[in-house]
Amino acid sequence: MLHYPSHDDSAAKRIASYMSFAASTTAFTAALAGCDVCLVYCTPATVAIPAVVLNALAGVPFVLYVQDLWPDSVTASGFVSNPRGNHFMARQLSRYCNGIYRRASAVVGISPAMSDLLRARGVDEHKVATVYNWVDESVFKPAPRSNSDSSRFELMYAGGIGEVQGLENAIEAMNALRDRDDVRLTFVGRGVAEPGLRRRVAELGLEHSVRFCPPRTTADMAGVIASADAQLVSLRGDSFLATTLPSKLQASMACGAPIICAAPGAAAQLVAQAHAGIAVEPDRPSALAGAIAGMAAASKEKRAVMGRNGLAYYNRNLSRSVGAARLADILARACADRRPNILKRTTRESWYG
């Protein structure tokens, strides 16, 4: 398998990575010609190419499990800075995505907002379904509180520290609360935005109330989450993020942690619907500062109720058992779309001669 992996900021290298993976996996699709159905974990959207080829040649139906909407996530990335070039790329990617949506037996969004947007873009109503992502429930589960400092409210952000999270707003919110010795923000993780955040903390003189901790192993995360009073879920207010549910949200809910959510659309709606914490508009440090102050002022029992609400909502709607059962049902129904193999070759040996 010839694959050129790249995750840097070069558009050419990223395209080469996407296309080389699609091409190399397509070369081996014959091995799946006898399958009843394929599930495509669709991010990036180019991973659907082998499934489209398999569908065309062997009649195998496929289900798209859409994690990121294209072209939105691509055009918003800034890979193509020229406006005309960006518009051309968006138009071509939209045509490509519409094509695979038509080919798919079902198109599954990870939030109701994403599913609604898929319908608005012309995907057949009967094809669209919603299945939330879940977390590793053997790891992310309620753990005993391990923080002995009961005199200080601690808000934690644990995860990748990237540009898309908009965590500079959290720093500015803490600056608005700089006179509060009883409130602290802790970052646990690493990422490209971390150096800039550290510089801003130093510029504002917030070392007493904002700290940075190294990443912890996945196995440790339940205990790490339990060491704080609440978890921060943050995303920039970009429109393409409005249908996204960051995995940190499910992880926090599965651990029974109260949440402060400064994110657009689906994430904020979920926190409000689950009564799992406080949701505010993204990119508004003053609103976030108010939420932090409000959570700090809440009693321990009130915060515990938020955590229990989030856990109960996760178990009812987002858990592995619920999501897996929904996907299984969607895949079973998709099997009815199986068409005869037009090449009349269903074994690995016959495909490779």
XYZ file of N, CA and C in Angstrom, residues 53-230:
534
model
N -16.181 2.924 -5.600
C -15.684 1.993 -6.618
C -16.238 0.599 -6.374
N -16.223 0.161 -5.125
C -16.741 -1.166 -4.792
C -18.227 -1.266 -5.099
N -18.954 -0.201 -4.840
C -20.372 -0.170 -5.143
C -20.613 -0.256 -6.642
N -19.805 0.466 -7.416
C -19.989 0.483 -8.863
C -19.641 -0.853 -9.499
N -18.584 -1.505 -9.021
C -18.108 -2.726 -9.661
C -18.729 -3.994 -9.092
N -18.998 -4.002 -7.799
C -19.472 -5.235 -7.170
C -20.847 -5.102 -6.545
N -21.434 -3.897 -6.594
C -22.784 -3.721 -6.081
C -22.891 -3.709 -4.575
N -21.762 -3.560 -3.859
C -21.791 -3.560 -2.401
C -22.287 -2.196 -1.900
N -23.375 -2.144 -1.157
C -23.880 -0.863 -0.634
C -22.965 -0.331 0.463
N -23.027 0.974 0.689
C -22.213 1.541 1.756
C -23.004 2.608 2.501
N -22.619 2.781 3.764
C -23.212 3.779 4.647
C -22.124 4.773 5.014
N -22.405 6.062 4.829
C -21.464 7.116 5.193
C -21.735 7.571 6.625
N -20.725 7.489 7.465
C -20.810 8.007 8.828
C -20.006 9.303 8.837
N -20.681 10.433 8.626
C -20.027 11.712 8.365
C -19.558 12.353 9.668
N -18.239 12.578 9.761
C -17.652 13.197 10.947
C -17.387 14.690 10.745
N -17.004 15.072 9.551
C -16.749 16.473 9.206
C -17.422 16.775 7.884
N -18.144 17.875 7.842
C -18.816 18.253 6.606
C -17.836 18.907 5.639
N -17.791 18.359 4.441
C -17.045 18.971 3.341
C -18.041 19.664 2.434
N -17.693 20.762 1.767
C -16.371 21.402 1.753
C -16.131 22.350 2.913
N -17.062 22.486 3.830
C -16.975 23.498 4.883
C -15.656 23.459 5.640
N -15.287 22.265 6.144
C -14.092 22.163 6.970
C -12.827 22.426 6.169
N -12.874 22.156 4.862
C -11.693 22.381 4.024
C -11.544 23.852 3.680
N -12.617 24.479 3.242
C -12.534 25.884 2.832
C -12.266 26.792 4.023
N -12.717 26.387 5.208
C -12.480 27.212 6.399
C -11.083 27.051 6.957
N -10.343 26.053 6.454
C -9.010 25.784 6.980
C -7.979 26.793 6.529
N -8.275 27.528 5.448
C -7.331 28.516 4.951
C -6.232 27.934 4.090
N -6.359 26.664 3.673
C -5.340 26.053 2.824
C -5.191 26.813 1.509
N -6.326 27.259 0.970
C -6.294 28.023 -0.277
C -6.670 29.458 0.068
N -5.697 30.357 0.037
C -5.927 31.736 0.472
C -6.585 32.600 -0.596
N -6.416 32.227 -1.871
C -7.007 33.000 -2.951
C -8.521 32.793 -2.964
N -9.325 33.856 -2.870
C -10.787 33.699 -2.803
C -11.366 32.955 -4.000
N -10.869 33.251 -5.206
C -11.391 32.566 -6.393
C -11.026 31.086 -6.348
N -9.795 30.803 -5.926
C -9.391 29.409 -5.813
C -10.192 28.667 -4.762
N -10.468 29.342 -3.654
C -11.250 28.727 -2.589
C -12.676 28.444 -3.061
N -13.247 29.390 -3.827
C -14.601 29.205 -4.354
C -14.642 28.039 -5.341
N -13.623 27.952 -6.194
C -13.567 26.852 -7.164
C -13.461 25.511 -6.441
N -12.577 25.448 -5.425
C -12.416 24.211 -4.679
C -13.713 23.822 -3.976
N -14.399 24.800 -3.381
C -15.652 24.512 -2.692
C -16.689 23.945 -3.652
N -16.763 24.520 -4.848
C -17.742 24.055 -5.830
C -17.454 22.622 -6.265
N -16.169 22.318 -6.510
C -15.810 20.973 -6.945
C -16.018 19.945 -5.828
N -15.661 20.318 -4.615
C -15.850 19.394 -3.500
C -17.331 19.169 -3.212
N -18.150 20.200 -3.404
C -19.592 20.035 -3.225
C -20.148 19.042 -4.241
N -19.699 19.142 -5.471
C -20.138 18.199 -6.501
C -19.727 16.776 -6.135
N -18.490 16.642 -5.657
C -18.001 15.318 -5.259
C -18.847 14.759 -4.108
N -19.065 15.572 -3.069
C -19.832 15.106 -1.914
C -21.265 14.749 -2.298
N -21.886 15.565 -3.124
C -23.252 15.262 -3.567
C -23.298 13.939 -4.311
N -22.237 13.660 -5.055
C -22.175 12.392 -5.785
C -22.120 11.195 -4.854
N -21.287 11.272 -3.810
C -21.205 10.120 -2.907
C -22.452 10.018 -2.040
N -23.101 11.151 -1.743
C -24.362 11.084 -1.006
C -25.409 10.329 -1.823
N -25.441 10.597 -3.131
C -26.410 9.887 -3.982
C -26.113 8.395 -4.036
N -24.854 8.041 -4.046
C -24.461 6.636 -4.119
C -24.727 5.885 -2.820
N -24.620 6.585 -1.707
C -24.729 5.933 -0.398
C -26.146 5.431 -0.135
N -26.221 4.331 0.578
C -27.522 3.815 0.983
C -28.068 4.582 2.175
N -27.168 5.119 3.002
C -27.559 5.948 4.140
C -26.437 6.925 4.422
N -26.820 8.107 4.933
C -25.856 9.138 5.294
C -26.135 9.512 6.742
N -25.167 9.248 7.611
C -25.362 9.392 9.051
C -24.575 10.593 9.557
N -25.242 11.523 10.237
C -24.585 12.659 10.864
C -24.335 12.386 12.326
N -23.379 13.115 12.915
C -23.032 12.882 14.318
C -23.813 13.786 15.272
N -24.672 14.631 14.724
C -25.533 15.473 15.554
C -26.803 15.765 14.767
N -27.900 16.077 15.448
C -29.115 16.450 14.715
C -28.894 17.646 13.802
N -28.056 18.605 14.225
C -27.780 19.774 13.394
C -27.081 19.386 12.104
N -26.146 18.438 12.187
C -25.472 17.982 10.976
C -26.453 17.260 10.058
N -27.310 16.442 10.619
C -28.299 15.725 9.809
C -29.254 16.699 9.129
N -29.651 17.744 9.849
C -30.521 18.760 9.252
C -29.831 19.450 8.083
N -28.547 19.745 8.230
C -27.811 20.413 7.164
C -27.649 19.499 5.954
N -27.456 18.214 6.189
C -27.375 17.265 5.084
C -28.685 17.239 4.295
N -29.798 17.263 5.006
C -31.098 17.314 4.324
C -31.236 18.608 3.527
N -30.809 19.710 4.132
C -30.911 21.006 3.455
C -30.066 21.051 2.188
N -29.032 20.222 2.135
C -28.168 20.186 0.960
C -28.650 19.188 -0.082
N -29.827 18.632 0.143
C -30.435 17.812 -0.885
C -30.336 16.320 -0.694
N -29.762 15.879 0.436
C -29.701 14.435 0.677
C -31.101 13.924 0.964
N -31.463 12.818 0.330
C -32.784 12.227 0.485
C -33.133 12.066 1.965
N -34.278 12.583 2.353
C -34.750 12.521 3.728
C -34.687 11.104 4.290
N -35.028 10.121 3.463
C -35.080 8.730 3.925
C -33.691 8.133 4.134
N -32.669 8.792 3.607
C -31.305 8.298 3.775
C -30.640 8.807 5.046
N -31.121 9.924 5.570
C -30.406 10.621 6.636
C -30.783 10.066 8.011
N -29.765 9.874 8.842
C -29.971 9.430 10.226
C -28.937 10.116 11.102
N -29.155 10.045 12.408
C -28.216 10.628 13.367
C -27.745 9.554 14.334
N -26.434 9.429 14.468
C -25.839 8.546 15.470
C -24.693 9.315 16.118
N -24.831 9.597 17.395
C -23.781 10.324 18.103
C -22.522 9.463 18.220
N -21.369 10.111 18.206
C -20.131 9.404 18.552
C -20.139 9.085 20.042
N -19.525 7.990 20.406
C -19.391 7.645 21.812
C -17.906 7.576 22.174
N -17.617 7.358 23.446
C -16.236 7.289 23.911
C -15.956 5.891 24.446
N -14.698 5.622 24.746
C -14.306 4.344 25.342
C -14.801 4.331 26.785
N -15.886 3.640 27.016
C -16.538 3.682 28.314
C -15.814 2.862 29.376
N -14.814 2.082 28.956
C -13.987 1.401 29.953
C -12.985 2.373 30.571
N -12.775 3.504 29.901
C -11.844 4.535 30.372
C -12.589 5.734 30.936
N -13.525 6.260 30.147
C -14.241 7.474 30.530
C -15.492 7.100 31.315
N -15.363 7.190 32.613
C -16.446 6.846 33.529
C -16.236 7.624 34.817
N -17.268 7.760 35.641
C -17.117 8.536 36.879
C -16.015 7.969 37.767
N -15.236 8.881 38.335
C -14.155 8.501 39.250
C -14.262 9.353 40.500
N -13.731 8.881 41.630
C -13.788 9.670 42.871
C -13.036 10.989 42.716
N -13.557 12.038 43.329
C -12.898 13.343 43.302
C -11.549 13.236 44.012
N -10.482 13.694 43.355
C -9.144 13.507 43.905
C -8.459 14.815 44.279
N -9.137 15.950 44.135
C -8.533 17.247 44.447
C -8.824 17.620 45.899
N -7.764 17.802 46.670
C -7.951 18.102 48.089
C -8.111 19.592 48.376
N -7.867 20.443 47.371
C -7.964 21.896 47.557
C -9.414 22.323 47.351
N -10.184 22.333 48.433
C -11.604 22.668 48.336
C -11.855 24.167 48.390
N -10.772 24.953 48.607
C -10.946 26.396 48.727
C -10.919 27.098 47.380
N -10.618 26.378 46.312
C -10.456 26.997 45.007
C -11.253 26.232 43.964
N -12.043 26.963 43.179
C -12.771 26.360 42.067
C -11.810 26.175 40.897
N -11.757 24.956 40.373
C -10.847 24.671 39.265
C -11.631 24.251 38.026
N -11.454 25.017 36.963
C -12.002 24.690 35.656
C -10.889 24.081 34.828
N -11.173 22.990 34.150
C -10.135 22.282 33.393
C -10.488 22.190 31.924
N -9.485 22.415 31.087
C -9.580 22.044 29.675
C -8.569 20.936 29.456
N -9.020 19.753 29.099
C -8.139 18.614 28.881
C -8.332 18.104 27.458
N -7.284 18.205 26.645
C -7.383 17.755 25.263
C -6.409 18.504 24.380
N -6.603 18.353 23.072
C -5.746 19.018 22.117
C -5.923 20.531 22.177
N -4.807 21.246 22.215
C -4.845 22.702 22.310
C -4.545 23.267 20.924
N -5.581 23.357 20.100
C -5.429 23.819 18.726
C -6.071 25.174 18.516
N -5.923 25.679 17.299
C -6.514 26.975 16.966
C -8.038 26.908 16.943
N -8.576 25.779 16.497
C -10.021 25.679 16.320
C -10.765 25.735 17.654
N -10.058 25.441 18.756
C -10.724 25.451 20.067
C -10.990 26.867 20.581
N -10.326 27.872 20.042
C -10.577 29.242 20.485
C -10.287 29.470 21.954
N -9.223 28.852 22.467
C -8.949 28.908 23.905
C -8.380 30.243 24.363
N -8.028 31.112 23.408
C -7.624 32.461 23.804
C -8.762 33.181 24.527
N -9.997 32.795 24.218
C -11.145 33.393 24.901
C -11.172 33.015 26.380
N -10.708 31.808 26.686
C -10.652 31.387 28.081
C -9.609 32.196 28.849
N -8.482 32.500 28.187
C -7.461 33.326 28.834
C -8.016 34.720 29.131
N -8.714 35.297 28.139
C -9.289 36.632 28.341
C -10.376 36.603 29.424
N -11.112 35.513 29.499
C -12.123 35.383 30.560
C -11.456 35.353 31.927
N -10.344 34.642 32.027
C -9.627 34.602 33.302
C -9.023 35.959 33.637
N -8.667 36.722 32.632
C -8.171 38.074 32.887
C -9.276 38.949 33.494
N -10.500 38.742 33.022
C -11.630 39.482 33.595
C -11.878 39.087 35.043
N -11.410 37.883 35.413
C -11.586 37.380 36.780
C -10.277 37.431 37.555
N -9.346 38.246 37.119
C -7.989 38.219 37.670
C -7.950 38.505 39.174
N -8.938 39.182 39.702
C -8.954 39.480 41.128
C -9.536 38.345 41.968
N -9.969 37.280 41.296
C -10.549 36.136 42.001
C -9.452 35.127 42.333
N -9.004 35.104 43.571
C -7.985 34.133 43.979
C -8.553 32.727 44.152
N -9.873 32.619 44.108
C -10.515 31.330 44.354
C -10.880 30.601 43.068
N -10.407 31.087 41.921
C -10.736 30.478 40.632
C -9.448 30.218 39.858
N -9.335 29.021 39.292
C -8.150 28.677 38.495
C -8.556 27.903 37.242
N -7.838 28.155 36.159
C -8.027 27.430 34.902
C -6.796 26.575 34.654
N -7.011 25.289 34.394
C -5.916 24.355 34.138
C -6.056 23.752 32.751
N -4.991 23.857 31.973
C -4.924 23.189 30.674
C -4.130 21.899 30.844
N -4.681 20.806 30.331
C -3.971 19.529 30.333
C -3.888 19.062 28.887
N -2.697 19.095 28.316
C -2.552 18.686 26.929
C -1.485 19.497 26.215
N -1.391 19.268 24.932
C -0.430 19.956 24.081
C -1.131 20.318 22.770
N -0.522 21.223 22.006
C -1.084 21.579 20.706
C -0.430 22.822 20.146
N -0.738 23.110 18.888
C -0.075 24.208 18.181
C -0.401 25.575 18.778
N -1.523 25.693 19.460
C -1.906 26.983 20.034
C -1.308 27.222 21.411
N -0.700 26.209 21.995
C -0.198 26.336 23.360
C 0.843 27.448 23.536
N 1.858 27.569 22.659
C 2.846 28.638 22.859
C 2.214 30.026 22.907
N 1.261 30.291 22.013
C 0.591 31.589 22.008
C -0.199 31.824 23.280
N -0.849 30.779 23.789
C -1.601 30.915 25.032
C -0.666 31.188 26.210
N 0.458 30.509 26.234
C 1.436 30.735 27.307
C 1.958 32.174 27.273
N 2.233 32.669 26.064
C 2.707 34.052 25.952
C 1.662 35.039 26.461
N 0.398 34.787 26.105
C -0.663 35.690 26.540
C -0.828 35.670 28.057
N -0.714 34.508 28.658
C -0.795 34.398 30.117
C 0.319 35.211 30.766
N 1.525 35.106 30.194
C 2.656 35.862 30.735
C 2.453 37.369 30.554
N 1.953 37.775 29.398
C 1.711 39.197 29.142
C 0.720 39.785 30.144
N -0.304 38.990 30.484
C -1.350 39.472 31.383
C -1.009 39.246 32.861
N 0.074 38.522 33.107
C 0.440 38.228 34.487
C -0.549 37.327 35.185
N -1.002 36.291 34.483
C -2.036 35.407 35.034
C -1.477 34.070 35.526
N -0.176 34.016 35.759
C 0.417 32.736 36.169
C -0.196 32.194 37.462
N -0.759 33.062 38.271
C -1.359 32.615 39.536
C -2.701 31.925 39.335
N -3.339 32.188 38.177
C -4.686 31.644 37.980
C -4.828 30.762 36.746
N -3.795 30.665 35.934
C -3.828 29.793 34.752
C -2.558 28.944 34.751
N -2.720 27.653 34.645
C -1.547 26.780 34.609
C -1.658 25.792 33.460
N -0.510 25.296 33.020
C -0.430 24.338 31.919
C 0.212 23.062 32.440
N -0.431 21.942 32.158
C 0.070 20.640 32.584
C 0.279 19.753 31.362
N 1.244 18.851 31.414
C 1.502 17.990 30.264
C 0.371 16.998 30.030
N 0.309 16.416 28.839
C -0.735 15.413 28.555
C -0.615 14.218 29.493
N -1.719 13.575 29.702
C -1.750 12.348 30.489
C -2.203 11.207 29.590
N -1.927 10.002 30.010
C -2.348 8.851 29.218
C -3.867 8.740 29.232
N -4.399 8.105 28.207
C -5.850 7.922 28.137
C -6.374 7.199 29.369
N -5.608 6.227 29.858
C -6.044 5.447 31.017
C -6.188 6.310 32.263
N -5.478 7.437 32.307
C -5.522 8.317 33.478
C -6.650 9.350 33.428
N -7.304 9.469 32.278
C -8.145 10.636 32.059
C -9.355 10.740 32.989
N -9.943 9.629 33.361
C -11.096 9.716 34.266
C -10.689 10.364 35.586
N -9.524 9.981 36.111
C -9.033 10.579 37.332
C -8.653 12.034 37.162
N -8.075 12.359 35.997
C -7.710 13.749 35.707
C -8.958 14.624 35.677
N -9.990 14.163 34.981
C -11.235 14.921 34.896
C -11.859 15.084 36.273
N -11.769 14.037 37.089
C -12.365 14.089 38.430
C -11.616 15.028 39.364
N -10.396 15.419 39.010
C -9.615 16.298 39.883
C -10.046 17.755 39.784
N -10.905 18.073 38.813
C -11.382 19.449 38.639
C -12.852 19.557 39.026
N -13.298 20.793 39.216
C -14.696 21.028 39.580
C -15.616 21.045 38.367
N -15.093 21.403 37.210
C -15.889 21.448 35.976
C -14.946 21.364 34.788
